GROMACS .gro file of C-alpha atoms in nm:
model
  312
    1MET     CA    1  10.832  11.543   2.859
    2THR     CA    2  10.926  11.837   2.638
    3LEU     CA    3  10.745  12.158   2.723
    4SER     CA    4  10.622  12.365   2.430
    5THR     CA    5  10.722  12.726   2.388
    6ASN     CA    6  10.376  12.845   2.486
    7HIS     CA    7  10.366  12.615   2.791
    8SER     CA    8  10.060  12.419   2.683
    9ILE     CA    9   9.973  12.056   2.630
   10PRO     CA   10   9.772  11.902   2.343
   11LEU     CA   11   9.431  11.754   2.418
   12SER     CA   12   9.289  11.447   2.244
   13ASP     CA   13   9.029  11.656   2.058
   14GLY     CA   14   9.290  11.882   1.895
   15ASN     CA   15   9.261  12.172   2.138
   16ARG     CA   16   9.540  12.277   2.375
   17MET     CA   17   9.544  12.344   2.749
   18PRO     CA   18   9.795  12.576   2.922
   19LEU     CA   19  10.008  12.380   3.170
   20ILE     CA   20   9.945  12.622   3.454
   21GLY     CA   21   9.619  12.789   3.542
   22LEU     CA   22   9.482  13.005   3.819
   23GLY     CA   23   9.234  12.834   4.048
   24THR     CA   24   8.961  13.085   4.136
   25TYR     CA   25   8.794  12.912   4.430
   26GLY     CA   26   8.745  13.145   4.724
   27ASP     CA   27   8.523  13.127   5.029
   28PRO     CA   28   8.218  13.331   4.923
   29ILE     CA   29   8.182  13.465   5.278
   30THR     CA   30   8.541  13.566   5.356
   31THR     CA   31   8.675  13.659   5.011
   32PRO     CA   32   8.645  14.039   4.967
   33LYS     CA   33   8.423  14.163   4.686
   34GLY     CA   34   8.634  14.232   4.378
   35ALA     CA   35   8.929  14.016   4.492
   36THR     CA   36   8.869  13.753   4.224
   37ARG     CA   37   8.842  14.015   3.950
   38GLU     CA   38   9.170  14.179   4.052
   39ALA     CA   39   9.347  13.842   4.083
   40VAL     CA   40   9.239  13.733   3.735
   41LYS     CA   41   9.335  14.065   3.578
   42LEU     CA   42   9.680  14.051   3.740
   43ALA     CA   43   9.722  13.688   3.636
   44ILE     CA   44   9.650  13.775   3.272
   45GLU     CA   45   9.910  14.053   3.291
   46VAL     CA   46  10.163  13.808   3.440
   47GLY     CA   47  10.101  13.559   3.157
   48TYR     CA   48   9.835  13.317   3.278
   49ARG     CA   49   9.585  13.215   3.012
   50HIS     CA   50   9.413  12.924   3.191
   51PHE     CA   51   9.146  12.992   3.455
   52ASP     CA   52   8.964  12.728   3.653
   53GLY     CA   53   8.624  12.823   3.791
   54ALA     CA   54   8.280  12.693   3.876
   55LEU     CA   55   7.921  12.803   3.920
   56VAL     CA   56   7.935  12.703   4.287
   57TYR     CA   57   8.234  12.930   4.354
   58PHE     CA   58   7.982  13.218   4.325
   59ASN     CA   59   8.241  13.445   4.160
   60GLU     CA   60   8.217  13.365   3.789
   61HIS     CA   61   8.078  13.715   3.732
   62GLU     CA   62   8.411  13.859   3.855
   63VAL     CA   63   8.617  13.614   3.648
   64GLY     CA   64   8.419  13.702   3.338
   65GLN     CA   65   8.446  14.074   3.405
   66ALA     CA   66   8.824  14.050   3.441
   67ILE     CA   67   8.860  13.850   3.119
   68ARG     CA   68   8.638  14.092   2.926
   69GLU     CA   69   8.830  14.394   3.059
   70LYS     CA   70   9.165  14.248   2.951
   71ILE     CA   71   9.019  14.169   2.609
   72ALA     CA   72   8.885  14.524   2.582
   73ASP     CA   73   9.222  14.683   2.666
   74GLY     CA   74   9.399  14.468   2.404
   75THR     CA   75   9.605  14.254   2.643
   76VAL     CA   76   9.450  13.931   2.513
   77LYS     CA   77   9.199  13.801   2.262
   78ARG     CA   78   8.919  13.564   2.361
   79GLU     CA   79   9.092  13.278   2.180
   80ASP     CA   80   9.400  13.328   2.401
   81ILE     CA   81   9.201  13.247   2.715
   82PHE     CA   82   9.126  12.894   2.835
   83TYR     CA   83   8.836  12.888   3.081
   84CYS     CA   84   8.722  12.571   3.259
   85GLY     CA   85   8.373  12.562   3.410
   86LYS     CA   86   8.207  12.280   3.604
   87LEU     CA   87   7.876  12.094   3.604
   88TRP     CA   88   7.759  12.087   3.966
   89ASN     CA   89   7.605  11.784   4.141
   90THR     CA   90   7.246  11.914   4.127
   91PHE     CA   91   7.251  11.937   3.746
   92HIS     CA   92   7.330  11.575   3.649
   93PRO     CA   93   6.986  11.495   3.497
   94PRO     CA   94   7.031  11.532   3.118
   95GLU     CA   95   6.756  11.793   3.088
   96LEU     CA   96   6.941  12.021   3.333
   97VAL     CA   97   7.292  12.004   3.183
   98ARG     CA   98   7.253  12.275   2.919
   99THR     CA   99   7.068  12.494   3.172
  100ALA     CA  100   7.368  12.476   3.406
  101LEU     CA  101   7.618  12.554   3.130
  102LYS     CA  102   7.408  12.848   3.012
  103LYS     CA  103   7.403  12.983   3.370
  104THR     CA  104   7.783  12.983   3.364
  105LEU     CA  105   7.795  13.147   3.020
  106LYS     CA  106   7.544  13.414   3.123
  107THR     CA  107   7.736  13.485   3.444
  108LEU     CA  108   8.071  13.505   3.260
  109GLN     CA  109   7.910  13.696   2.972
  110LEU     CA  110   8.102  13.476   2.730
  111ASP     CA  111   7.974  13.285   2.425
  112TYR     CA  112   8.151  12.958   2.509
  113VAL     CA  113   8.379  12.794   2.763
  114ASP     CA  114   8.693  12.613   2.659
  115LEU     CA  115   8.642  12.317   2.892
  116TYR     CA  116   8.336  12.201   3.085
  117ILE     CA  117   8.377  11.919   3.333
  118VAL     CA  118   8.158  11.701   3.554
  119GLU     CA  119   8.271  11.824   3.897
  120LEU     CA  120   8.193  11.502   4.085
  121PRO     CA  121   8.066  11.158   3.981
  122THR     CA  122   7.798  11.176   4.253
  123ALA     CA  123   7.473  11.369   4.221
  124PHE     CA  124   7.267  11.572   4.467
  125LYS     CA  125   6.890  11.608   4.455
  126PRO     CA  126   6.804  11.873   4.192
  127GLY     CA  127   6.642  12.190   4.321
  128ASP     CA  128   6.707  12.544   4.434
  129SER     CA  129   6.982  12.449   4.683
  130PHE     CA  130   7.329  12.354   4.562
  131TYR     CA  131   7.379  12.158   4.886
  132PRO     CA  132   7.038  11.999   4.959
  133GLN     CA  133   7.002  11.849   5.307
  134ASP     CA  134   6.725  11.689   5.511
  135GLU     CA  135   6.607  11.809   5.852
  136ASN     CA  136   6.896  11.619   6.015
  137GLY     CA  137   7.160  11.790   5.802
  138LYS     CA  138   7.229  11.486   5.585
  139TYR     CA  139   7.294  11.546   5.216
  140LEU     CA  140   7.016  11.449   4.978
  141TYR     CA  141   7.164  11.242   4.697
  142HIS     CA  142   7.014  11.161   4.359
  143THR     CA  143   7.048  10.861   4.132
  144THR     CA  144   7.281  10.952   3.847
  145ASP     CA  145   7.337  10.801   3.504
  146LEU     CA  146   7.678  10.935   3.409
  147CYS     CA  147   7.640  10.815   3.050
  148ALA     CA  148   7.314  11.005   3.006
  149THR     CA  149   7.473  11.314   3.162
  150TRP     CA  150   7.766  11.276   2.923
  151GLU     CA  151   7.538  11.257   2.619
  152ALA     CA  152   7.382  11.588   2.724
  153LEU     CA  153   7.731  11.737   2.751
  154GLU     CA  154   7.815  11.608   2.404
  155ALA     CA  155   7.510  11.792   2.272
  156CYS     CA  156   7.641  12.113   2.433
  157LYS     CA  157   7.973  12.066   2.254
  158ASP     CA  158   7.797  12.002   1.924
  159ALA     CA  159   7.601  12.324   1.981
  160GLY     CA  160   7.924  12.522   2.015
  161LEU     CA  161   7.874  12.613   2.382
  162VAL     CA  162   8.194  12.437   2.489
  163LYS     CA  163   8.514  12.341   2.308
  164SER     CA  164   8.624  12.039   2.517
  165LEU     CA  165   8.464  11.807   2.771
  166GLY     CA  166   8.617  11.652   3.082
  167VAL     CA  167   8.555  11.516   3.429
  168SER     CA  168   8.676  11.568   3.785
  169ASN     CA  169   8.732  11.337   4.081
  170PHE     CA  170   8.666  11.031   3.864
  171ASN     CA  171   8.840  10.701   3.931
  172LYS     CA  172   8.934  10.438   3.674
  173ARG     CA  173   8.596  10.261   3.691
  174GLN     CA  174   8.401  10.583   3.645
  175LEU     CA  175   8.622  10.688   3.354
  176GLU     CA  176   8.565  10.349   3.190
  177LEU     CA  177   8.188  10.401   3.214
  178ILE     CA  178   8.228  10.699   2.980
  179LEU     CA  179   8.505  10.558   2.760
  180ASN     CA  180   8.310  10.234   2.699
  181LYS     CA  181   7.974  10.404   2.644
  182PRO     CA  182   7.807  10.281   2.322
  183GLY     CA  183   7.795  10.558   2.065
  184LEU     CA  184   8.048  10.779   2.242
  185LYS     CA  185   8.096  11.095   2.032
  186HIS     CA  186   8.342  11.296   2.241
  187LYS     CA  187   8.593  11.148   2.483
  188PRO     CA  188   8.678  11.323   2.809
  189VAL     CA  189   9.000  11.513   2.745
  190SER     CA  190   9.089  11.566   3.113
  191ASN     CA  191   9.032  11.445   3.468
  192GLN     CA  192   9.079  11.702   3.744
  193VAL     CA  193   9.193  11.540   4.069
  194GLU     CA  194   9.403  11.619   4.374
  195CYS     CA  195   9.768  11.575   4.276
  196HIS     CA  196  10.093  11.679   4.449
  197PRO     CA  197  10.418  11.518   4.577
  198TYR     CA  198  10.237  11.359   4.875
  199PHE     CA  199   9.960  11.224   4.647
  200THR     CA  200  10.117  11.157   4.308
  201GLN     CA  201   9.835  10.939   4.165
  202PRO     CA  202  10.070  10.700   3.974
  203LYS     CA  203   9.806  10.441   3.877
  204LEU     CA  204   9.542  10.694   3.769
  205LEU     CA  205   9.805  10.898   3.584
  206GLU     CA  206   9.918  10.592   3.388
  207PHE     CA  207   9.560  10.490   3.303
  208CYS     CA  208   9.482  10.842   3.184
  209ARG     CA  209   9.800  10.856   2.976
  210GLN     CA  210   9.702  10.529   2.806
  211ASN     CA  211   9.367  10.685   2.716
  212ASN     CA  212   9.497  11.031   2.614
  213ILE     CA  213   9.333  11.197   2.914
  214VAL     CA  214   9.523  11.485   3.072
  215ILE     CA  215   9.540  11.494   3.451
  216VAL     CA  216   9.472  11.841   3.593
  217GLY     CA  217   9.600  11.864   3.949
  218TYR     CA  218   9.410  12.069   4.205
  219SER     CA  219   9.564  12.154   4.544
  220PRO     CA  220   9.910  12.110   4.382
  221LEU     CA  221  10.069  12.286   4.681
  222GLY     CA  222   9.866  12.110   4.946
  223THR     CA  223   9.592  12.330   5.092
  224SER     CA  224   9.504  12.577   5.359
  225ARG     CA  225   9.455  12.427   5.705
  226ASP     CA  226   9.077  12.467   5.705
  227ALA     CA  227   8.938  12.190   5.924
  228SER     CA  228   8.596  12.206   5.755
  229TRP     CA  229   8.729  12.038   5.439
  230VAL     CA  230   9.099  11.960   5.494
  231ASN     CA  231   9.253  11.655   5.659
  232LEU     CA  232   9.466  11.827   5.923
  233LYS     CA  233   9.653  11.504   5.995
  234CYS     CA  234   9.844  11.557   5.670
  235PRO     CA  235  10.189  11.711   5.725
  236PRO     CA  236  10.245  12.052   5.561
  237LEU     CA  237  10.371  11.974   5.211
  238LEU     CA  238  10.574  12.292   5.158
  239GLU     CA  239  10.787  12.224   5.467
  240ASP     CA  240  10.922  11.893   5.332
  241GLU     CA  241  11.302  11.870   5.363
  242VAL     CA  242  11.354  11.710   5.021
  243LEU     CA  243  11.157  11.989   4.855
  244LYS     CA  244  11.351  12.248   5.056
  245SER     CA  245  11.683  12.101   4.939
  246VAL     CA  246  11.581  12.102   4.571
  247ALA     CA  247  11.438  12.453   4.600
  248LYS     CA  248  11.762  12.585   4.751
  249LYS     CA  249  11.966  12.440   4.462
  250TYR     CA  250  11.761  12.633   4.202
  251SER     CA  251  11.699  12.944   4.415
  252LYS     CA  252  11.329  12.867   4.398
  253THR     CA  253  11.057  12.813   4.657
  254THR     CA  254  10.921  12.472   4.757
  255ALA     CA  255  10.593  12.576   4.596
  256GLN     CA  256  10.767  12.634   4.263
  257VAL     CA  257  10.938  12.295   4.289
  258CYS     CA  258  10.601  12.124   4.354
  259LEU     CA  259  10.447  12.291   4.051
  260ARG     CA  260  10.746  12.219   3.828
  261PHE     CA  261  10.743  11.853   3.935
  262ASN     CA  262  10.387  11.802   3.812
  263VAL     CA  263  10.424  12.010   3.496
  264GLN     CA  264  10.738  11.819   3.404
  265ARG     CA  265  10.544  11.491   3.408
  266GLY     CA  266  10.259  11.631   3.200
  267VAL     CA  267  10.019  11.716   3.483
  268VAL     CA  268   9.847  12.054   3.445
  269VAL     CA  269   9.846  12.255   3.770
  270ILE     CA  270   9.586  12.507   3.891
  271PRO     CA  271   9.720  12.666   4.211
  272LYS     CA  272   9.472  12.899   4.380
  273SER     CA  273   9.581  13.241   4.500
  274PHE     CA  274   9.445  13.592   4.539
  275THR     CA  275   9.785  13.727   4.650
  276SER     CA  276   9.978  13.917   4.383
  277ALA     CA  277  10.323  13.797   4.494
  278ARG     CA  278  10.214  13.432   4.493
  279ILE     CA  279  10.031  13.462   4.161
  280LYS     CA  280  10.358  13.585   4.008
  281GLU     CA  281  10.573  13.329   4.192
  282ASN     CA  282  10.358  13.032   4.090
  283PHE     CA  283  10.386  13.123   3.721
  284ASP     CA  284  10.766  13.151   3.737
  285ILE     CA  285  10.842  12.781   3.686
  286PHE     CA  286  10.955  12.763   3.325
  287ASP     CA  287  11.317  12.875   3.368
  288PHE     CA  288  11.451  12.563   3.540
  289CYS     CA  289  11.427  12.186   3.493
  290LEU     CA  290  11.439  11.911   3.753
  291SER     CA  291  11.685  11.626   3.687
  292ASP     CA  292  11.571  11.264   3.656
  293GLU     CA  293  11.717  11.197   4.002
  294GLU     CA  294  11.527  11.489   4.152
  295MET     CA  295  11.203  11.379   3.986
  296LYS     CA  296  11.248  11.029   4.131
  297ALA     CA  297  11.325  11.170   4.475
  298ILE     CA  298  11.010  11.381   4.471
  299GLU     CA  299  10.803  11.089   4.340
  300GLY     CA  300  10.938  10.896   4.639
  301LEU     CA  301  10.767  11.142   4.874
  302ASN     CA  302  10.426  10.997   4.780
  303LYS     CA  303  10.230  10.906   5.093
  304ASN     CA  304   9.895  10.838   4.918
  305ILE     CA  305   9.726  11.093   5.142
  306ARG     CA  306   9.459  11.342   5.042
  307PHE     CA  307   9.444  11.692   5.181
  308VAL     CA  308   9.095  11.743   5.034
  309GLU     CA  309   8.858  11.493   5.192
  310LEU     CA  310   8.526  11.580   5.021
  311LEU     CA  311   8.339  11.400   5.297
  312MET     CA  312   8.009  11.480   5.126
   0.00000   0.00000   0.00000
């Protein structure tokens, strides 16, 4: 794959998506107030233009504030920024879709988002709680009609509230539900899934390529070792000996090699960080190129294991 000079990839609807973005997920309890805002501002100064967020991250107000401040000081224009928001599980009923998107827009204080994606193919019971549970602590699910949800999203695009539409954590069957929907107006341009050298997603990647759907890889460096949502049986990705050897050759880190590997095969990466040194390091992947042999060696590391279990 040839990387463009502005490090972006074309989408099937004519828009473009930067190949690397900053993931903005942070634990709402432990992440210090203002940390997201400072991270996004620094990232824009470093060169990031793609930001991945969500209503349920509870920090879109800080992301929006940072973007608006960097527009106000002349660093960027709104059209330079690519923001991805997400439709949460409790908003799948068609009549709630635009409400959810408008919540995100109001929180960001922006007129539109560049990409809006269905965060999960499963739905929770609509209501005041984002994570509805019964008295025994079991999640309360809700019947979902993904095609009806999609039609409501198409109406949001037609209304100018979003530029592109996509999905997340969808498998081939769920993607085909949308792609084969009678009267489909706007195809999903992307599918955000876990993707890294230990979980390379070869079959899904090939299916998405055939249908002009870009894979966006979350947890591209593995994850933190948080037992509440991470499979701790997975070996630490960044300590892999093959990755260490390749990194040493290019005077790079194993994290940079992981990111370069995915970008080089057309997978967009959204590493999460609130640390200035890592934000800078993760963006510094466009001055070296992995050989075909190195790409094959890293592909050979695939263990088909997920770090992110999403047990819900």
